Short mmCIF file of C-alpha atoms in Angstrom, two decimals:
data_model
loop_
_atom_site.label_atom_id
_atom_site.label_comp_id
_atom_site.label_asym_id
_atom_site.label_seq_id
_atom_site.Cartn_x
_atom_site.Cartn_y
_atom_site.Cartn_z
CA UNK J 1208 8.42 69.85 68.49
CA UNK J 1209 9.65 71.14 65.31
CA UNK J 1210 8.82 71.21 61.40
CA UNK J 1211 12.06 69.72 59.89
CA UNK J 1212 11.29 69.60 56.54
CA UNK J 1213 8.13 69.60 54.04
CA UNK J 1214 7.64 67.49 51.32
CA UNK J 1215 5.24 67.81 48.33
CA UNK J 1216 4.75 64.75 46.16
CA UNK J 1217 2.76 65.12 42.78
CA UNK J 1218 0.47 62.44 41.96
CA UNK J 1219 -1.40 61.96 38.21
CA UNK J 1220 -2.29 59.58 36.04
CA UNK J 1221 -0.35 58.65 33.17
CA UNK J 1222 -3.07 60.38 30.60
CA UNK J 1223 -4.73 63.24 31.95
CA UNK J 1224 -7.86 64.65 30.04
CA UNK J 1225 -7.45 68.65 30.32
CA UNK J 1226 -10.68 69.20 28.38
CA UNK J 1227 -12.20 68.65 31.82
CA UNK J 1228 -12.20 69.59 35.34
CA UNK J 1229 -11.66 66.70 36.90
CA UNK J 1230 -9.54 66.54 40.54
CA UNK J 1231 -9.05 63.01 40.29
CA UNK J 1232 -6.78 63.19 37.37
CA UNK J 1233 -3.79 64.65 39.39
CA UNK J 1234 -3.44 65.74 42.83
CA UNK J 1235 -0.91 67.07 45.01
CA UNK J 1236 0.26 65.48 48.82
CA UNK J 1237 2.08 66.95 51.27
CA UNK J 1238 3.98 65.49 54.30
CA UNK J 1239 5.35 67.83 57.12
CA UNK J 1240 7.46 66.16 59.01
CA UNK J 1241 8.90 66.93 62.56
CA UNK J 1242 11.92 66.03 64.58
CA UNK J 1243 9.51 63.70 67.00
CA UNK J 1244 9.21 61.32 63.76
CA UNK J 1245 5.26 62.41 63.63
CA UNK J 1246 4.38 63.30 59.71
CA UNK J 1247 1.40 65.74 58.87
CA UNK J 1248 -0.14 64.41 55.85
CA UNK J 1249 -2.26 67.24 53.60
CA UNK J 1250 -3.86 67.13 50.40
CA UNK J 1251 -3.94 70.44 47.92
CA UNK J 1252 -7.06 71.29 45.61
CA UNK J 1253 -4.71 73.44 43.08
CA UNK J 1254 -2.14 72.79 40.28
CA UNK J 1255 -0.37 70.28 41.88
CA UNK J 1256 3.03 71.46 39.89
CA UNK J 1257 2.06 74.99 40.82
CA UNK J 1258 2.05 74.97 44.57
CA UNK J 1259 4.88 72.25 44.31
CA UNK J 1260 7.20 75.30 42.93
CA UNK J 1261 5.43 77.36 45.46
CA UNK J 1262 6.63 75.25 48.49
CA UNK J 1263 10.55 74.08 46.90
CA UNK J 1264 11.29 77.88 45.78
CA UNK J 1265 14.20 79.62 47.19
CA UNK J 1266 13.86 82.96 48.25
CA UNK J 1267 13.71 85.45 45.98
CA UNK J 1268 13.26 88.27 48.25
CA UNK J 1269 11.50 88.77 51.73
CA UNK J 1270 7.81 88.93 50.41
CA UNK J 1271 8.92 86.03 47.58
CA UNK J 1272 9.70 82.56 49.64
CA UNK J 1273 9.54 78.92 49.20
CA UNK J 1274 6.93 77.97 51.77
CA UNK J 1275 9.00 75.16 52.65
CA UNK J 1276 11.95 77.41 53.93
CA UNK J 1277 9.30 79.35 56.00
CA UNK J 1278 8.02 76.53 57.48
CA UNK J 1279 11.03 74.31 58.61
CA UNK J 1280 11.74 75.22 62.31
CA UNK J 1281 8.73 76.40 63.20
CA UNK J 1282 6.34 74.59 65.80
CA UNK J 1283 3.49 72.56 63.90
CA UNK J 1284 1.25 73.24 66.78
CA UNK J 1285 0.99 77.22 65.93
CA UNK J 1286 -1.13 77.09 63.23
CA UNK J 1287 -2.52 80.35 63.08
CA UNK J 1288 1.38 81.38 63.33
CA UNK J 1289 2.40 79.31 60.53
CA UNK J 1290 -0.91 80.86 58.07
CA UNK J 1291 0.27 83.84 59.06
CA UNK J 1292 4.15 83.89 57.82
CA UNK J 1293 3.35 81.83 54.42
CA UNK J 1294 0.74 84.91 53.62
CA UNK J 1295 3.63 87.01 54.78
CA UNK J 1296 6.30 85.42 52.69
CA UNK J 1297 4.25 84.66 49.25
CA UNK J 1298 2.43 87.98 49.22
CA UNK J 1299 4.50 88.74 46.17
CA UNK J 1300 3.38 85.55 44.03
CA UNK J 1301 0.01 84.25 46.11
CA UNK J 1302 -3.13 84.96 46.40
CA UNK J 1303 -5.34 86.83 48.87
CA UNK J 1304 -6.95 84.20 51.02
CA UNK J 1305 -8.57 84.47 54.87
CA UNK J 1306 -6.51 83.91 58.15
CA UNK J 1307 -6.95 80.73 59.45
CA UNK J 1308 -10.02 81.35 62.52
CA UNK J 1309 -10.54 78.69 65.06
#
């Protein structure tokens, strides 16, 4: 099985209150979605518009990638894998976050 694409879909309401922090105001989903038909479905506690950019950018350079284009191919089941190379590829523009331990 195979990752064939990724899709991130911003949700927020129509008048969003920025004097507070409040997560249900806007949100961000994401569906991976593999060439068996099965869809992934996630949820991201972030800027949703942020890590939107952060998974539809091109590549800029080989430590600056879309996390989208270093995702699609790849085996869904390989999840320490798949932490690994998004570190790898948005070192330049992410943050510094723990590997993925199970």
């Amino acid at each position: 099985m195979r990752i064939t694409d990724v899709q991130p879909i911003v949700l927020r309401q129509p008048v969003v209150d920025n004097t507070v922090a409040d997560g249900s105001q806007d949100d961000l989903i994401v569906l991976v979605h593999t060439d068996e038909g099965l869809v992934g479905i996630g949820e991201v506690d972030s800027s949703p518009d942020v890590v939107r950019a952060a998974i539809l950018c091109p590549s800029s350079h080989s430590n600056a990638v879309g996390l989208r284009e270093v995702l699609v191919g790849q085996d869904p089941h390989d999840i320490d894998g798949l932490w690994r190379r998004m570190y790898r590829a948005s070192i330049y523009y992410g943050r510094r976050a723990q590997p993925c331990t199970r």
